[in-house]
Short mmCIF file of N, CA and C in Angstrom, two decimals:
data_model
loop_
_atom_site.label_atom_id
_atom_site.label_comp_id
_atom_site.label_asym_id
_atom_site.label_seq_id
_atom_site.Cartn_x
_atom_site.Cartn_y
_atom_site.Cartn_z
N MET F 1 -4.57 45.51 -46.23
CA MET F 1 -3.36 44.74 -46.37
C MET F 1 -2.44 44.92 -45.16
N VAL F 2 -2.44 46.12 -44.61
CA VAL F 2 -1.61 46.40 -43.44
C VAL F 2 -2.11 45.57 -42.25
N LEU F 3 -3.43 45.44 -42.10
CA LEU F 3 -3.97 44.64 -41.00
C LEU F 3 -3.58 43.17 -41.15
N TRP F 4 -3.50 42.73 -42.39
CA TRP F 4 -3.07 41.36 -42.66
C TRP F 4 -1.66 41.14 -42.15
N TRP F 5 -0.75 42.06 -42.40
CA TRP F 5 0.63 41.96 -41.94
C TRP F 5 0.72 42.07 -40.41
N ILE F 6 -0.09 42.90 -39.83
CA ILE F 6 -0.11 43.03 -38.36
C ILE F 6 -0.60 41.72 -37.74
N GLY F 7 -1.64 41.13 -38.30
CA GLY F 7 -2.15 39.85 -37.81
C GLY F 7 -1.12 38.75 -37.91
N ASN F 8 -0.39 38.72 -39.04
CA ASN F 8 0.68 37.72 -39.21
C ASN F 8 1.80 37.92 -38.19
N ALA F 9 2.15 39.19 -37.94
CA ALA F 9 3.21 39.50 -36.98
C ALA F 9 2.78 39.08 -35.56
N VAL F 10 1.54 39.36 -35.19
CA VAL F 10 1.04 38.97 -33.87
C VAL F 10 1.05 37.45 -33.74
N LEU F 11 0.61 36.77 -34.79
CA LEU F 11 0.61 35.32 -34.78
C LEU F 11 2.03 34.78 -34.63
N LEU F 12 2.97 35.37 -35.35
CA LEU F 12 4.35 34.88 -35.34
C LEU F 12 5.07 35.19 -34.04
N PHE F 13 4.87 36.39 -33.48
CA PHE F 13 5.66 36.83 -32.33
C PHE F 13 4.94 36.66 -30.98
N VAL F 14 3.64 36.42 -30.98
CA VAL F 14 2.93 36.28 -29.70
C VAL F 14 2.33 34.88 -29.54
N VAL F 15 1.51 34.50 -30.49
CA VAL F 15 0.79 33.24 -30.34
C VAL F 15 1.72 32.04 -30.49
N LEU F 16 2.57 32.04 -31.49
CA LEU F 16 3.45 30.90 -31.74
C LEU F 16 4.40 30.62 -30.56
N PRO F 17 5.05 31.64 -29.94
CA PRO F 17 5.89 31.35 -28.77
C PRO F 17 5.09 30.80 -27.57
N VAL F 18 3.87 31.30 -27.39
CA VAL F 18 3.04 30.79 -26.29
C VAL F 18 2.70 29.33 -26.53
N VAL F 19 2.32 28.99 -27.76
CA VAL F 19 2.00 27.60 -28.10
C VAL F 19 3.22 26.71 -27.93
N ILE F 20 4.37 27.17 -28.37
CA ILE F 20 5.61 26.39 -28.23
C ILE F 20 5.96 26.20 -26.76
N GLY F 21 5.80 27.22 -25.94
CA GLY F 21 6.09 27.11 -24.50
C GLY F 21 5.16 26.11 -23.82
N LEU F 22 3.88 26.18 -24.14
CA LEU F 22 2.93 25.22 -23.55
C LEU F 22 3.21 23.80 -24.02
N LEU F 23 3.54 23.64 -25.30
CA LEU F 23 3.87 22.32 -25.81
C LEU F 23 5.12 21.76 -25.14
N ASN F 24 6.09 22.62 -24.87
CA ASN F 24 7.32 22.20 -24.20
C ASN F 24 7.00 21.70 -22.78
N ARG F 25 6.11 22.40 -22.06
CA ARG F 25 5.74 21.97 -20.71
C ARG F 25 5.02 20.63 -20.74
N VAL F 26 4.13 20.44 -21.71
CA VAL F 26 3.40 19.19 -21.81
C VAL F 26 4.35 18.04 -22.14
N LEU F 27 5.26 18.26 -23.07
CA LEU F 27 6.19 17.20 -23.47
C LEU F 27 7.16 16.84 -22.33
N SER F 28 7.58 17.83 -21.55
CA SER F 28 8.47 17.52 -20.42
C SER F 28 7.72 16.69 -19.37
N ALA F 29 6.44 17.00 -19.15
CA ALA F 29 5.65 16.20 -18.21
C ALA F 29 5.47 14.78 -18.73
N VAL F 30 5.26 14.63 -20.03
CA VAL F 30 5.11 13.30 -20.62
C VAL F 30 6.40 12.50 -20.46
N GLU F 31 7.53 13.13 -20.62
CA GLU F 31 8.82 12.43 -20.45
C GLU F 31 9.02 11.98 -19.00
N ARG F 32 8.62 12.81 -18.04
CA ARG F 32 8.74 12.41 -16.63
C ARG F 32 7.81 11.24 -16.33
N ILE F 33 6.62 11.28 -16.90
CA ILE F 33 5.68 10.18 -16.70
C ILE F 33 6.22 8.91 -17.34
N ARG F 34 6.79 9.02 -18.51
CA ARG F 34 7.34 7.84 -19.18
C ARG F 34 8.48 7.24 -18.36
N ALA F 35 9.35 8.09 -17.80
CA ALA F 35 10.45 7.59 -16.98
C ALA F 35 9.91 6.87 -15.73
N ALA F 36 8.86 7.45 -15.13
CA ALA F 36 8.28 6.83 -13.93
C ALA F 36 7.63 5.49 -14.26
N THR F 37 6.94 5.41 -15.39
CA THR F 37 6.30 4.14 -15.75
C THR F 37 7.34 3.08 -16.10
N ASP F 38 8.43 3.48 -16.73
CA ASP F 38 9.50 2.52 -17.00
C ASP F 38 10.10 1.99 -15.70
N ASP F 39 10.26 2.88 -14.73
CA ASP F 39 10.78 2.47 -13.42
C ASP F 39 9.81 1.52 -12.73
N ILE F 40 8.53 1.82 -12.79
CA ILE F 40 7.52 0.96 -12.17
C ILE F 40 7.52 -0.41 -12.84
N LEU F 41 7.62 -0.43 -14.16
CA LEU F 41 7.63 -1.71 -14.87
C LEU F 41 8.85 -2.54 -14.50
N THR F 42 10.00 -1.91 -14.43
CA THR F 42 11.23 -2.62 -14.08
C THR F 42 11.12 -3.23 -12.68
N HIS F 43 10.71 -2.43 -11.72
CA HIS F 43 10.62 -2.94 -10.35
C HIS F 43 9.45 -3.89 -10.17
N GLY F 44 8.39 -3.73 -10.94
CA GLY F 44 7.28 -4.67 -10.87
C GLY F 44 7.68 -6.05 -11.34
N VAL F 45 8.50 -6.12 -12.38
CA VAL F 45 8.98 -7.41 -12.87
C VAL F 45 9.89 -8.05 -11.84
N GLU F 46 10.74 -7.25 -11.20
CA GLU F 46 11.61 -7.79 -10.14
C GLU F 46 10.78 -8.32 -8.97
N LEU F 47 9.72 -7.59 -8.62
CA LEU F 47 8.86 -8.01 -7.52
C LEU F 47 8.13 -9.31 -7.87
N ALA F 48 7.68 -9.42 -9.09
CA ALA F 48 6.99 -10.64 -9.51
C ALA F 48 7.93 -11.85 -9.41
N GLY F 49 9.20 -11.65 -9.67
CA GLY F 49 10.16 -12.74 -9.53
C GLY F 49 10.34 -13.15 -8.08
N GLU F 50 10.18 -12.22 -7.16
CA GLU F 50 10.32 -12.53 -5.74
C GLU F 50 9.11 -13.29 -5.21
N LEU F 51 8.00 -13.26 -5.90
CA LEU F 51 6.78 -13.91 -5.42
C LEU F 51 6.70 -15.38 -5.79
N ASP F 52 7.70 -15.89 -6.49
CA ASP F 52 7.68 -17.30 -6.89
C ASP F 52 7.73 -18.24 -5.70
N ASP F 53 8.35 -17.83 -4.60
CA ASP F 53 8.50 -18.69 -3.42
C ASP F 53 7.32 -18.58 -2.47
N THR F 54 6.29 -17.84 -2.81
CA THR F 54 5.17 -17.61 -1.90
C THR F 54 4.43 -18.88 -1.50
N PRO F 55 4.10 -19.81 -2.41
CA PRO F 55 3.40 -21.02 -1.95
C PRO F 55 4.19 -21.83 -0.92
N GLU F 56 5.49 -21.93 -1.12
CA GLU F 56 6.32 -22.65 -0.15
C GLU F 56 6.31 -21.92 1.20
N LEU F 57 6.37 -20.61 1.16
CA LEU F 57 6.35 -19.83 2.39
C LEU F 57 5.02 -20.00 3.12
N LEU F 58 3.92 -20.03 2.38
CA LEU F 58 2.61 -20.22 3.00
C LEU F 58 2.51 -21.60 3.64
N ALA F 59 3.03 -22.61 2.99
CA ALA F 59 2.99 -23.97 3.56
C ALA F 59 3.80 -24.03 4.84
N ARG F 60 4.98 -23.41 4.83
CA ARG F 60 5.81 -23.40 6.02
C ARG F 60 5.13 -22.63 7.15
N THR F 61 4.48 -21.53 6.82
CA THR F 61 3.78 -20.73 7.83
C THR F 61 2.63 -21.52 8.44
N ASP F 62 1.86 -22.22 7.61
CA ASP F 62 0.75 -23.03 8.14
C ASP F 62 1.26 -24.09 9.10
N GLU F 63 2.36 -24.75 8.76
CA GLU F 63 2.93 -25.78 9.63
C GLU F 63 3.42 -25.16 10.94
N THR F 64 4.04 -24.02 10.88
CA THR F 64 4.52 -23.35 12.10
C THR F 64 3.34 -22.95 12.98
N VAL F 65 2.26 -22.46 12.39
CA VAL F 65 1.08 -22.08 13.17
C VAL F 65 0.49 -23.30 13.86
N ARG F 66 0.45 -24.42 13.17
CA ARG F 66 -0.07 -25.65 13.78
C ARG F 66 0.79 -26.06 14.99
N GLN F 67 2.10 -25.99 14.83
CA GLN F 67 3.00 -26.37 15.93
C GLN F 67 2.84 -25.43 17.12
N VAL F 68 2.71 -24.14 16.85
CA VAL F 68 2.54 -23.17 17.93
C VAL F 68 1.21 -23.41 18.63
N ALA F 69 0.16 -23.72 17.86
CA ALA F 69 -1.16 -23.96 18.46
C ALA F 69 -1.12 -25.16 19.38
N VAL F 70 -0.43 -26.22 18.98
CA VAL F 70 -0.31 -27.41 19.83
C VAL F 70 0.43 -27.06 21.11
N GLY F 71 1.54 -26.36 20.99
CA GLY F 71 2.31 -25.96 22.17
C GLY F 71 1.53 -25.02 23.08
N ALA F 72 0.80 -24.10 22.51
CA ALA F 72 0.02 -23.17 23.32
C ALA F 72 -1.11 -23.89 24.04
N THR F 73 -1.71 -24.86 23.40
CA THR F 73 -2.77 -25.63 24.05
C THR F 73 -2.22 -26.43 25.22
N ARG F 74 -1.06 -27.06 25.03
CA ARG F 74 -0.43 -27.80 26.12
C ARG F 74 -0.08 -26.89 27.28
N TYR F 75 0.46 -25.71 26.96
CA TYR F 75 0.84 -24.75 27.99
C TYR F 75 -0.39 -24.27 28.75
N ALA F 76 -1.46 -23.96 28.05
CA ALA F 76 -2.67 -23.48 28.71
C ALA F 76 -3.26 -24.56 29.60
N GLY F 77 -3.19 -25.81 29.16
CA GLY F 77 -3.69 -26.91 30.00
C GLY F 77 -2.88 -27.05 31.28
N SER F 78 -1.56 -26.90 31.16
CA SER F 78 -0.70 -27.01 32.35
C SER F 78 -0.96 -25.86 33.31
N VAL F 79 -1.12 -24.68 32.79
CA VAL F 79 -1.39 -23.52 33.65
C VAL F 79 -2.75 -23.67 34.32
N ALA F 80 -3.72 -24.21 33.60
CA ALA F 80 -5.06 -24.37 34.18
C ALA F 80 -5.03 -25.34 35.36
N THR F 81 -4.16 -26.35 35.32
CA THR F 81 -4.09 -27.28 36.45
C THR F 81 -3.40 -26.65 37.65
N LEU F 82 -2.53 -25.68 37.43
CA LEU F 82 -1.82 -25.03 38.53
C LEU F 82 -2.66 -23.97 39.24
N LEU F 83 -3.56 -23.32 38.51
CA LEU F 83 -4.34 -22.24 39.10
C LEU F 83 -5.57 -22.79 39.81
N PRO F 84 -5.98 -22.10 40.87
CA PRO F 84 -7.22 -22.54 41.54
C PRO F 84 -8.41 -22.20 40.64
N PRO F 85 -9.49 -22.96 40.78
CA PRO F 85 -10.67 -22.67 39.94
C PRO F 85 -11.26 -21.32 40.31
N ARG F 86 -11.75 -20.63 39.30
CA ARG F 86 -12.35 -19.31 39.53
C ARG F 86 -13.78 -19.47 39.98
N ALA F 87 -14.17 -18.59 40.85
CA ALA F 87 -15.57 -18.61 41.30
C ALA F 87 -16.42 -17.97 40.22
N SER F 88 -17.61 -18.51 40.04
CA SER F 88 -18.50 -17.96 39.03
C SER F 88 -19.12 -16.68 39.56
N GLU F 89 -19.78 -15.95 38.71
CA GLU F 89 -20.44 -14.70 39.12
C GLU F 89 -21.53 -14.96 40.15
N ALA F 90 -22.26 -16.05 39.99
CA ALA F 90 -23.34 -16.36 40.95
C ALA F 90 -22.75 -16.64 42.33
N ASP F 91 -21.62 -17.37 42.39
CA ASP F 91 -20.98 -17.66 43.68
C ASP F 91 -20.49 -16.37 44.34
N ARG F 92 -19.90 -15.50 43.53
CA ARG F 92 -19.40 -14.24 44.08
C ARG F 92 -20.53 -13.37 44.58
N ALA F 93 -21.64 -13.33 43.87
CA ALA F 93 -22.78 -12.51 44.28
C ALA F 93 -23.37 -13.04 45.59
N SER F 94 -23.44 -14.36 45.73
CA SER F 94 -24.01 -14.94 46.95
C SER F 94 -23.09 -14.67 48.15
N THR F 95 -21.78 -14.70 47.95
CA THR F 95 -20.87 -14.40 49.06
C THR F 95 -20.93 -12.94 49.44
N ARG F 96 -21.19 -12.07 48.49
CA ARG F 96 -21.33 -10.64 48.82
C ARG F 96 -22.59 -10.42 49.65
N GLN F 97 -23.66 -11.12 49.36
CA GLN F 97 -24.90 -10.94 50.09
C GLN F 97 -24.76 -11.46 51.52
N VAL F 98 -24.02 -12.53 51.67
CA VAL F 98 -23.83 -13.09 53.00
C VAL F 98 -22.98 -12.16 53.84
N GLU F 99 -21.96 -11.53 53.24
CA GLU F 99 -21.07 -10.64 53.98
C GLU F 99 -21.78 -9.39 54.43
N VAL F 100 -22.76 -8.94 53.67
CA VAL F 100 -23.44 -7.68 53.99
C VAL F 100 -24.37 -7.80 55.11
#
């Protein structure tokens, strides 16, 4: 009977506080996770609202790229007419052989 009381005392004063301490740590971690997920959900909904204008932005970007491509092509054509033609590798090799 004495061992029964000693076992109950050990359970009450040693095991139960350890279990309560571990449970407290787990519950505090769960609360932090819950707060973080609520924050993610709130900001995710706000971000989804900002994405409503994306198709219009893509259309505008495509049009701007087309305009830039036309301008760049015109510019490259003008520069090509101003520069002298480049000698090909075969022409350069033949001139090196003649010089040697």
